[in-house]
Short mmCIF file of C-alpha atoms and ligand atoms in Angstrom, two decimals:
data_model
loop_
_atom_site.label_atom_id
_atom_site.label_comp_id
_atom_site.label_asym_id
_atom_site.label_seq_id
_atom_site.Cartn_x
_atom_site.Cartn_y
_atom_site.Cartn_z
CA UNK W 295 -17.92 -32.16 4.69
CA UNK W 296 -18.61 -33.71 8.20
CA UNK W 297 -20.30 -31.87 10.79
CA UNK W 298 -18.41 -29.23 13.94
CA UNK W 299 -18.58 -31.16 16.25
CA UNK W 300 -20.35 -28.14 18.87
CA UNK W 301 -19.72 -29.73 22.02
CA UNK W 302 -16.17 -29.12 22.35
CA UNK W 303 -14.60 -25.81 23.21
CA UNK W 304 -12.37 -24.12 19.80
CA UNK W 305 -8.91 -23.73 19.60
CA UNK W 306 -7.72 -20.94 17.65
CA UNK W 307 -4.89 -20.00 15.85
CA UNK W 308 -3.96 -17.27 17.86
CA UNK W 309 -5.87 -15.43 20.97
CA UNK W 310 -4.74 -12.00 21.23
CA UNK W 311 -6.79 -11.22 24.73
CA UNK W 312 -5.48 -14.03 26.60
CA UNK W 313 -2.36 -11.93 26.92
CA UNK W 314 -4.20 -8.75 27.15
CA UNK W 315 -5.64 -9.94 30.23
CA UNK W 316 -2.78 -11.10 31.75
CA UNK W 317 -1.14 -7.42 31.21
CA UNK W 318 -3.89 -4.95 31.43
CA UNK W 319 -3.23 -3.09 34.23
CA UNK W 320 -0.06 -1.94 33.02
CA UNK W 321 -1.61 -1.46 29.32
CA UNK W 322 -3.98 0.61 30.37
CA UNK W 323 -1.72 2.40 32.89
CA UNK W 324 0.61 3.19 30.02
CA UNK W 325 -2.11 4.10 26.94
CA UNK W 326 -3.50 6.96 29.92
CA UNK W 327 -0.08 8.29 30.63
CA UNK W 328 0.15 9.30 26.97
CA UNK W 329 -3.14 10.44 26.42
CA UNK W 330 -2.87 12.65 29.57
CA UNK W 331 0.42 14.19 28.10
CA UNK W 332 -1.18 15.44 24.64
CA UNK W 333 2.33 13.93 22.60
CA UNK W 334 1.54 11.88 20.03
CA UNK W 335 4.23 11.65 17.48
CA UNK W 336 7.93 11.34 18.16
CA UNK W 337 7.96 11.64 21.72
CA UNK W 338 9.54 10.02 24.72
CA UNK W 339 7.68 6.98 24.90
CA UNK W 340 9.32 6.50 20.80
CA UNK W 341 12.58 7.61 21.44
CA UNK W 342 12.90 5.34 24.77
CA UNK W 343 11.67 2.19 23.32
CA UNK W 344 13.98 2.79 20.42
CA UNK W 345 16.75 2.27 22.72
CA UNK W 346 15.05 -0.23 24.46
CA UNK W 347 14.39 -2.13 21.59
CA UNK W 348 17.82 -1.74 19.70
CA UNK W 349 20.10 -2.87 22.41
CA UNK W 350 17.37 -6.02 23.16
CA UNK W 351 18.64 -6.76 19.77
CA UNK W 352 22.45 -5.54 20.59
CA UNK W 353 22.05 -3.07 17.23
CA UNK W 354 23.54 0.89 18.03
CA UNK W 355 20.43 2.50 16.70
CA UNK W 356 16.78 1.56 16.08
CA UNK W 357 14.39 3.96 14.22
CA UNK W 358 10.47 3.35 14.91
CA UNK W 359 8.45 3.58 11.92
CA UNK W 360 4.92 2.70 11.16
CA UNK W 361 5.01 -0.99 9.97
CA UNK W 362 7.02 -3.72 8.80
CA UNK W 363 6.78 -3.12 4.87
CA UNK W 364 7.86 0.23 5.90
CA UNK W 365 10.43 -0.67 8.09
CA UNK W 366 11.39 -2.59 4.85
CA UNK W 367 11.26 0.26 2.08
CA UNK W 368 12.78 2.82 4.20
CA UNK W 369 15.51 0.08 4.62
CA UNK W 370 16.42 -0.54 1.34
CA UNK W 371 16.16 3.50 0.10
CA UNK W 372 18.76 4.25 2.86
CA UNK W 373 20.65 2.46 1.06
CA UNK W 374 19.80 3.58 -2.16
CA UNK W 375 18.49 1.28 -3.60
CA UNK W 376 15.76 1.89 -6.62
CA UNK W 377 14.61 1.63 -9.87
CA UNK W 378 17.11 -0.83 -12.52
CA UNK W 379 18.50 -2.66 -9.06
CA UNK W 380 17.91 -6.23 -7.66
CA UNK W 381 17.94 -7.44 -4.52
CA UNK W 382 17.95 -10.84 -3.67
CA UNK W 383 15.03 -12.68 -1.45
CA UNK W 384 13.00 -15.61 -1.27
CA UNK W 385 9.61 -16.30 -2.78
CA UNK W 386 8.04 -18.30 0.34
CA UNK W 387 7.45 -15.18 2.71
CA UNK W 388 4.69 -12.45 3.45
CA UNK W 389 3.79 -10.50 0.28
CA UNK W 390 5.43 -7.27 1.97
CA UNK W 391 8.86 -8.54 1.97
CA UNK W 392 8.20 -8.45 -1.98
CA UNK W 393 6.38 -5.36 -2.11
CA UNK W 394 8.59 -3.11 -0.76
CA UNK W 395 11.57 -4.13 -2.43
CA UNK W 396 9.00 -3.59 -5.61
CA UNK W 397 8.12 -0.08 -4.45
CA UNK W 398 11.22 1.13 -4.51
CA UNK W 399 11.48 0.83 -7.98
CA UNK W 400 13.97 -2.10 -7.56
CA UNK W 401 13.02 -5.81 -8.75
CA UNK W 402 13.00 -8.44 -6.30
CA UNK W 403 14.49 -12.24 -7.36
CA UNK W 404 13.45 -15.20 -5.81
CA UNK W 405 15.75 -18.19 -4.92
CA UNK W 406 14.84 -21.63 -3.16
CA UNK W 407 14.23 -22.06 0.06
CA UNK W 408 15.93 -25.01 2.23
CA UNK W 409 14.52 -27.56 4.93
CA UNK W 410 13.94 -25.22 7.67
CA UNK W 411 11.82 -22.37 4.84
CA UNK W 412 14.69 -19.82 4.88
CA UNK W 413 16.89 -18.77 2.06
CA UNK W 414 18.79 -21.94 0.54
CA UNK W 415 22.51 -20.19 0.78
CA UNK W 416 23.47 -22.43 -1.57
CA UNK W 417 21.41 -21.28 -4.27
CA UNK W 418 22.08 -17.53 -4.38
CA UNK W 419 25.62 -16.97 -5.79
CA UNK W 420 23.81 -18.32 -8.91
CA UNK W 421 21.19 -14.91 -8.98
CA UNK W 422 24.01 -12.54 -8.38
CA UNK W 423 24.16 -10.33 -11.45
CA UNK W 424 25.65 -6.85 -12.62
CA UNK W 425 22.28 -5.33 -10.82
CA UNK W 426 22.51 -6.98 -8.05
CA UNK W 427 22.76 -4.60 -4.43
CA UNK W 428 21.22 -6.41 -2.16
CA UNK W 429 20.47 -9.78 -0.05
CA UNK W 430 17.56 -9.74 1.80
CA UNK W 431 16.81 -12.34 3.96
CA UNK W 432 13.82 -13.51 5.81
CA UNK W 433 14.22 -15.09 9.60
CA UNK W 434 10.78 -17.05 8.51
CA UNK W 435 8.12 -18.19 11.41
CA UNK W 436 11.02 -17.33 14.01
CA UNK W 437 13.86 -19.42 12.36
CA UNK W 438 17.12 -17.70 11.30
CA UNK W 439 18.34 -17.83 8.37
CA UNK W 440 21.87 -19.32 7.59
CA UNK W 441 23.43 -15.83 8.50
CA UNK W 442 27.43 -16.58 8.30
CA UNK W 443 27.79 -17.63 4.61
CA UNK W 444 25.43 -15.35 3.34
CA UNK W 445 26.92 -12.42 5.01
CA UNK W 446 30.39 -13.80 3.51
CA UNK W 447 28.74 -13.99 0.19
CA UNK W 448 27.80 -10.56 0.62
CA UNK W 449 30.91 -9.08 1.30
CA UNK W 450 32.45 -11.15 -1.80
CA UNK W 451 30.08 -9.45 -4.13
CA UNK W 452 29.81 -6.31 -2.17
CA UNK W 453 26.30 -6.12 -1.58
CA UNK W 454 24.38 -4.96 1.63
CA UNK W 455 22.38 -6.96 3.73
CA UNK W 456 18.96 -6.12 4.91
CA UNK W 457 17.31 -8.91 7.17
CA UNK W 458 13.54 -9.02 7.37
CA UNK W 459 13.02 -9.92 11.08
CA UNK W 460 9.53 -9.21 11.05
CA UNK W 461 8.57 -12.98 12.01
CA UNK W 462 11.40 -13.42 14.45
CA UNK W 463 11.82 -10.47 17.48
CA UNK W 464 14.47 -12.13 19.97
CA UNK W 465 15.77 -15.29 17.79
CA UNK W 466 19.00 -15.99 17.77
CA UNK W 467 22.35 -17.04 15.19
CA UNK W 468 25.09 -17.93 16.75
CA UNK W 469 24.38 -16.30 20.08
CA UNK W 470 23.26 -12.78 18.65
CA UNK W 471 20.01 -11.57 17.82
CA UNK W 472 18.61 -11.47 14.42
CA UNK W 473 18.04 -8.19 12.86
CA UNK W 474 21.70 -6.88 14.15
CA UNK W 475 23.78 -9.11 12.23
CA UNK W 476 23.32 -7.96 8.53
CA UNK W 477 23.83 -3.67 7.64
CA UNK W 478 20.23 -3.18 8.83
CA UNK W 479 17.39 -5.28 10.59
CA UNK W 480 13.64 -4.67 10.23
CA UNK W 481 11.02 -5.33 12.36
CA UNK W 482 6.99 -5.00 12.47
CA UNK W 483 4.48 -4.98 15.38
CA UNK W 484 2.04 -5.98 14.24
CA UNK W 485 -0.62 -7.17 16.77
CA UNK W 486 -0.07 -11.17 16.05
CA UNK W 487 4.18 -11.09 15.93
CA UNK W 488 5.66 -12.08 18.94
CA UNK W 489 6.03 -9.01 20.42
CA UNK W 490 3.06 -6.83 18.96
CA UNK W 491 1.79 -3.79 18.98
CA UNK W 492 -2.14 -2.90 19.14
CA UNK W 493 -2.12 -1.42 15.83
CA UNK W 494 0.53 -0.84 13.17
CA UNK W 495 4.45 -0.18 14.04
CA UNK W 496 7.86 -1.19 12.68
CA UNK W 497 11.66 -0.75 13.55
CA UNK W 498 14.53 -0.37 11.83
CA UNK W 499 17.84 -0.98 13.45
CA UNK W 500 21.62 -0.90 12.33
CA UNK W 501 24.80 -0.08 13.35
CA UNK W 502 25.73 2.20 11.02
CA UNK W 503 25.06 5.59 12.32
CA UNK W 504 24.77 7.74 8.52
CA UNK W 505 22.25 4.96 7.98
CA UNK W 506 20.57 5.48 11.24
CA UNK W 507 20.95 9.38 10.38
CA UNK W 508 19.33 9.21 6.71
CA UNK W 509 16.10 6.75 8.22
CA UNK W 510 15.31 9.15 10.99
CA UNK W 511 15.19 12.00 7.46
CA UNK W 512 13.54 8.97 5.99
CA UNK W 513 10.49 8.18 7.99
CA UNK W 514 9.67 11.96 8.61
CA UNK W 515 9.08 13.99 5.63
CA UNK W 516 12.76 14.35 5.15
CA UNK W 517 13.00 16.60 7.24
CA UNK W 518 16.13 18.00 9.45
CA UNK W 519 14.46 20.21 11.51
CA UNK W 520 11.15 21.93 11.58
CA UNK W 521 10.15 23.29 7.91
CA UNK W 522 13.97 22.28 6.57
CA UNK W 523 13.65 19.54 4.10
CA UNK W 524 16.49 17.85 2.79
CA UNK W 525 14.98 14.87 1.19
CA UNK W 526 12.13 13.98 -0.45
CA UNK W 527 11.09 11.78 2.89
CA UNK W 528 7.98 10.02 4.13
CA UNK W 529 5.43 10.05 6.54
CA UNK W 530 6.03 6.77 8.22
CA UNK W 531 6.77 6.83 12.14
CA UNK W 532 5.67 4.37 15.26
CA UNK W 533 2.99 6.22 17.19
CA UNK W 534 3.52 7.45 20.82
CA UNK W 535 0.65 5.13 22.08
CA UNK W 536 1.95 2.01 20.26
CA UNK W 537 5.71 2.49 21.57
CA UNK W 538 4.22 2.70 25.29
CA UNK W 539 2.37 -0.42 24.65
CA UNK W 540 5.54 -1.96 23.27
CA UNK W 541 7.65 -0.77 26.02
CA UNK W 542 5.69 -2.65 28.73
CA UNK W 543 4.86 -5.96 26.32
CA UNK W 544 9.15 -6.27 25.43
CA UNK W 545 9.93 -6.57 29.37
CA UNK W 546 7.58 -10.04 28.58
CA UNK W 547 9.02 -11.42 25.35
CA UNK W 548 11.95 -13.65 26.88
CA UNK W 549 9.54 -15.22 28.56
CA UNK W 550 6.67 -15.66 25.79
CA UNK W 551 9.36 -16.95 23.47
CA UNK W 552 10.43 -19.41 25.69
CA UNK W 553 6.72 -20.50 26.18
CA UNK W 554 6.45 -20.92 22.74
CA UNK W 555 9.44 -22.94 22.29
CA UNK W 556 8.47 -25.24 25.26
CA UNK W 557 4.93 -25.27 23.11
CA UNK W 558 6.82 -26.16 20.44
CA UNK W 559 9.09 -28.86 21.97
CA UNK W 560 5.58 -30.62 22.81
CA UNK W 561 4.37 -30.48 19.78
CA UNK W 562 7.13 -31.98 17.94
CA UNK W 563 7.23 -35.13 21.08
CA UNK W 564 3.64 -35.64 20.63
CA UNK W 565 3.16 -35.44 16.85
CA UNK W 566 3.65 -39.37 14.75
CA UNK W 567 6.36 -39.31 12.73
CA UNK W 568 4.10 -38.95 9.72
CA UNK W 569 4.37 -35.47 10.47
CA UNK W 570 7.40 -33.02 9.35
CA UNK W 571 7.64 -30.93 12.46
CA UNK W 572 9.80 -27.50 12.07
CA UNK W 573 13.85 -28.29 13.06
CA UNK W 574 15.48 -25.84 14.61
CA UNK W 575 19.00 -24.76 13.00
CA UNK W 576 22.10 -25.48 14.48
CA UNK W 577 23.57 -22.70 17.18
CA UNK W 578 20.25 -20.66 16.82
CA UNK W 579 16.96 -19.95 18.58
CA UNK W 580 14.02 -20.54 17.01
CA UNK W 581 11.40 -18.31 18.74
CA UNK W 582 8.41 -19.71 17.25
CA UNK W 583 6.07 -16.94 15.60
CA UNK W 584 4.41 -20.19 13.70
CA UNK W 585 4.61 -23.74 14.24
CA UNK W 586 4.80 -24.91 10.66
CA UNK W 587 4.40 -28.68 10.33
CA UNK W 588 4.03 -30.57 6.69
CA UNK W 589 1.58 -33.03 5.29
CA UNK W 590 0.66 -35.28 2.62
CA UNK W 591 -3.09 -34.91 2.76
CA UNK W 592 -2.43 -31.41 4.09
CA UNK W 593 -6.04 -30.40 2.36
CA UNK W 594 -7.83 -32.83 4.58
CA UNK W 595 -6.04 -32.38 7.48
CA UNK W 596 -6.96 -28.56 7.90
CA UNK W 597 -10.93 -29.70 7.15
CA UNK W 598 -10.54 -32.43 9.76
CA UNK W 599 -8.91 -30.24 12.50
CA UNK W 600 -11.78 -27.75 11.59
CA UNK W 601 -14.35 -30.30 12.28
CA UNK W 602 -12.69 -31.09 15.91
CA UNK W 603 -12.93 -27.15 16.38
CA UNK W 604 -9.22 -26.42 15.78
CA UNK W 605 -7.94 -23.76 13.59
CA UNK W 606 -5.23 -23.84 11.94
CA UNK W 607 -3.62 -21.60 8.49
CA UNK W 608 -1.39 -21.49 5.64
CA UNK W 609 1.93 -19.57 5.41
CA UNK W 610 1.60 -19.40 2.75
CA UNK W 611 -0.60 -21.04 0.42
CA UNK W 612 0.45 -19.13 -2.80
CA UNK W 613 4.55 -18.47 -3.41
CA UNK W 614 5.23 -14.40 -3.91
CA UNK W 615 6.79 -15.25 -7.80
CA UNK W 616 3.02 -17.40 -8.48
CA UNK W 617 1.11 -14.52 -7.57
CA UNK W 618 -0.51 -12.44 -10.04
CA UNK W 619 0.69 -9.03 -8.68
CA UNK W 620 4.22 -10.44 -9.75
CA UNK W 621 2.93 -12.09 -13.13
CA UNK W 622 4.97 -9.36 -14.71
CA UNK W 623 8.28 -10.97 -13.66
CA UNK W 624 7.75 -13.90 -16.15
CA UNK W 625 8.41 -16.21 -13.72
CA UNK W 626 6.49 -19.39 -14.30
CA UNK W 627 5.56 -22.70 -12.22
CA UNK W 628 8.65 -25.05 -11.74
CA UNK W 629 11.19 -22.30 -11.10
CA UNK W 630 11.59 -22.84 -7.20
CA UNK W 631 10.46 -26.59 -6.87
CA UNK W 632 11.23 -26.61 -2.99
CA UNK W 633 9.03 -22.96 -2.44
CA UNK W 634 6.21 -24.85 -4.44
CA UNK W 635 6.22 -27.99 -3.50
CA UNK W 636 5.96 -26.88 0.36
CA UNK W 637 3.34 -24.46 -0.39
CA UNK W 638 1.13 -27.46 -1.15
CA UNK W 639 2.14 -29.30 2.14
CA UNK W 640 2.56 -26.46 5.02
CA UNK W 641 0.00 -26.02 7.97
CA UNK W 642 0.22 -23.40 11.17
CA UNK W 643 -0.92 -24.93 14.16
CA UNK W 644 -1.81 -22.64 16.96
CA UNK W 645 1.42 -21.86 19.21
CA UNK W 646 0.98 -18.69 21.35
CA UNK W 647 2.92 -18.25 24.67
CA UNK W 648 -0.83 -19.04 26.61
CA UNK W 649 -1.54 -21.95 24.84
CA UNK W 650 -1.98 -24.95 27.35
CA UNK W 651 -0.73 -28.13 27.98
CA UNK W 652 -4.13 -29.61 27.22
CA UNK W 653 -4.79 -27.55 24.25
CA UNK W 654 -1.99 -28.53 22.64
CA UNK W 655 -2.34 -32.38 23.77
CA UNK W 656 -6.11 -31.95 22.07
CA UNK W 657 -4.07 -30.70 18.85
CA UNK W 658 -1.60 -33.61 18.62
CA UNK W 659 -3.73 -36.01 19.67
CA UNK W 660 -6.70 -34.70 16.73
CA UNK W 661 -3.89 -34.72 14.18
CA UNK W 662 -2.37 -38.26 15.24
CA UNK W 663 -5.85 -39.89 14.82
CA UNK W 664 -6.64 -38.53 11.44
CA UNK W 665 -6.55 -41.97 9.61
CA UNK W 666 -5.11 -40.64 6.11
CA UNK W 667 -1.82 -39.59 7.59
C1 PLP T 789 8.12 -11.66 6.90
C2 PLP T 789 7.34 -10.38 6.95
N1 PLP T 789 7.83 -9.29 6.33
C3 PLP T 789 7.18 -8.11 6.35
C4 PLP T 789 5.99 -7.95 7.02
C5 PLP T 789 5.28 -6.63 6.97
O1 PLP T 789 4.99 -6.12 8.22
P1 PLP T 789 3.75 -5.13 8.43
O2 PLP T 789 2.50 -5.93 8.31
O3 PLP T 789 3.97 -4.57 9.80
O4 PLP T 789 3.85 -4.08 7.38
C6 PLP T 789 5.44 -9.06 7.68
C7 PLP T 789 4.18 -8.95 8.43
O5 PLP T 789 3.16 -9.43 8.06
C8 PLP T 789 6.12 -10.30 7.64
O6 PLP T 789 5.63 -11.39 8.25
#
């Protein structure tokens, strides 16, 4: 392995205090304003930002809980959803889109993936069986999935449709956000999405009000008022501190996705066309959470970047269905060529909203002179 070269200042994948900085008056102004009032769970700050949040994404209701994968599970139960069901997904995604379809009781199946890493449309009339009750798909590194014939699809088979938005706050299908277009949309916060929180947190939102109705039972111990439980319910709710944080960071994420598409655009002039940079679907905003590019010698690319002090990751190295949490599936090697064979060639390259001009010229211009392109 060469040598780090020391002399030159490091580039990470992501910088979470850059922004901080540049919002830490009102941060702070906001965390005090809830400490002073003693409310902690399910207070204003919650119930405002659920509003706030829902009609960003033009959905009726949104229901904070306290992550993504719950977000997810509380999703799919409102809809009940459980053990002997399948819902459909894709196999190239985080390991909680998986997971909470899995803790449900239901079993997830995996189909392909197309050119731009979301759910080949194409490909999932073929999975549709007798157990079948759900799509789910994922709007992955800020790209929207091919909404309109999957919803279509949907309806034909009468299945719901949960979108996992988790990667993708404020990107856009055909001129509406994602997360409002399917029965319900699901979100996380977590620190690193494009509009994080500084801890845990996760939304649900959907249109249908009994849904809306049976996640706020959901995500609070079932319960329909104090000490009256209806359902056997959770304990899974966004925190008073993180909705005040999330308040005052979603007035900013218009303009941090647009600074990561403009990052983005760059990237994609700059880079030789050796490189597969991400393409951005037809009618649809791409907002960027990761700037996913492909590459032969992806291996040595990532150690030569990390040698020129630029970091860089894999989303995701290992497919959900290759796993060995999911070993039990039986499902071997070979089953979702495109999934596997992209596993082997995807890199993240840093793309953050405060990323500069020069930063990202360093990246492309690092990457361009690696000689085994
Ligand atoms: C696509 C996707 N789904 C689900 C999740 C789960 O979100 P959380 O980490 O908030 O539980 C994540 C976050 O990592 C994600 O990227």
């Amino acid at each position: 392995m060469k040598e780090i070269n020391q002399s030159i200042s490091e580039i990470p994948i992501i910088d979470l205090k850059r922004q901080y900085y540049s919002i830490k008056e009102e941060i702070v102004k906001a965390v005090e304003k809830v400490l002073e009032s003693g409310r902690f769970i399910l207070g204003e700050n919650v119930k405002a930002f659920e509003k706030e949040f829902s009609s960003y994404c033009g959905a009726k209701f949104g229901i904070g809980v306290a992550s993504g994968t719950d977000a997810l599970q509380l999703a799919l139960r409102a809809c009940d959803i459980g053990a002997n069901d399948e819902v459909i997904t894709v196999s190239n995604t985080a390991f909680p889109t998986a997971v909470a379809i899995s803790y449900t009781g239901a079993r997830p199946v995996f189909v392909d993936v197309d050119q731009t890493y979301t759910i080949d449309v194409f490909k999932i009339e073929d999975k549709i069986t007798g157990k079948t009750k759900a799509i789910l798909p994922v709007h992955l590194y800020g790209q929207p999935a091919d909404m309109d014939p999957l919803i279509e699809l949907a309806e034909k088979h009468d299945l719901k449709v949960i979108e996992d938005a988790c990667q993708a706050h404020g990107a856009e299908y055909n001129g509406k956000k994602v997360g409002s277009l399917g029965d319900i949309g699901c979100f996380s916060f977590y620190p690193t999405k494009n509009l994080g929180a500084y801890g845990d947190g996760g939304m649900v939102i959907t249109n249908d009000e009994k849904i809306a109705e049976k996640l706020r039972l959901l995500r609070n111990y079932g319960q329909t008022k104090r000490y009256c439980h209806e359902i056997k319910g959770y304990t899974s709710r966004l925190d008073e501190i993180q909705a005040a944080v999330l308040r005052v960071k979603l007035k900013k994420l218009e303009t941090w996705n647009n600074a990561r598409r403009d990052n983005a655009k760059l990237y994609s002039k700059l880079l030789k066309k050796e490189i597969v940079t991400p393409i951005e679907r037809q009618n649809c905003k791409h907002v960027f959470y990761l700037y996913v590019i492909r590459a032969r010698r992806r291996d040595e690319l990532q150690e030569w970047l990390k040698t020129n002090r630029i970091s860089t990751d894999i989303h995701y190295p290992t497919p959900i269905h290759l796993q060995e949490a999911y070993s039990d599936l039986g499902i071997g090697k070979g089953s979702l060529p495109v999934t596997e064979q992209f596993a082997g060639q995807i890199m993240s390259l840093p793309i953050y909203p405060e990323l500069t001009k020069e930063e990202i010229l360093r990246v492309a211009d690092v990457i361009n002179n690696f000689v085994n392109l």
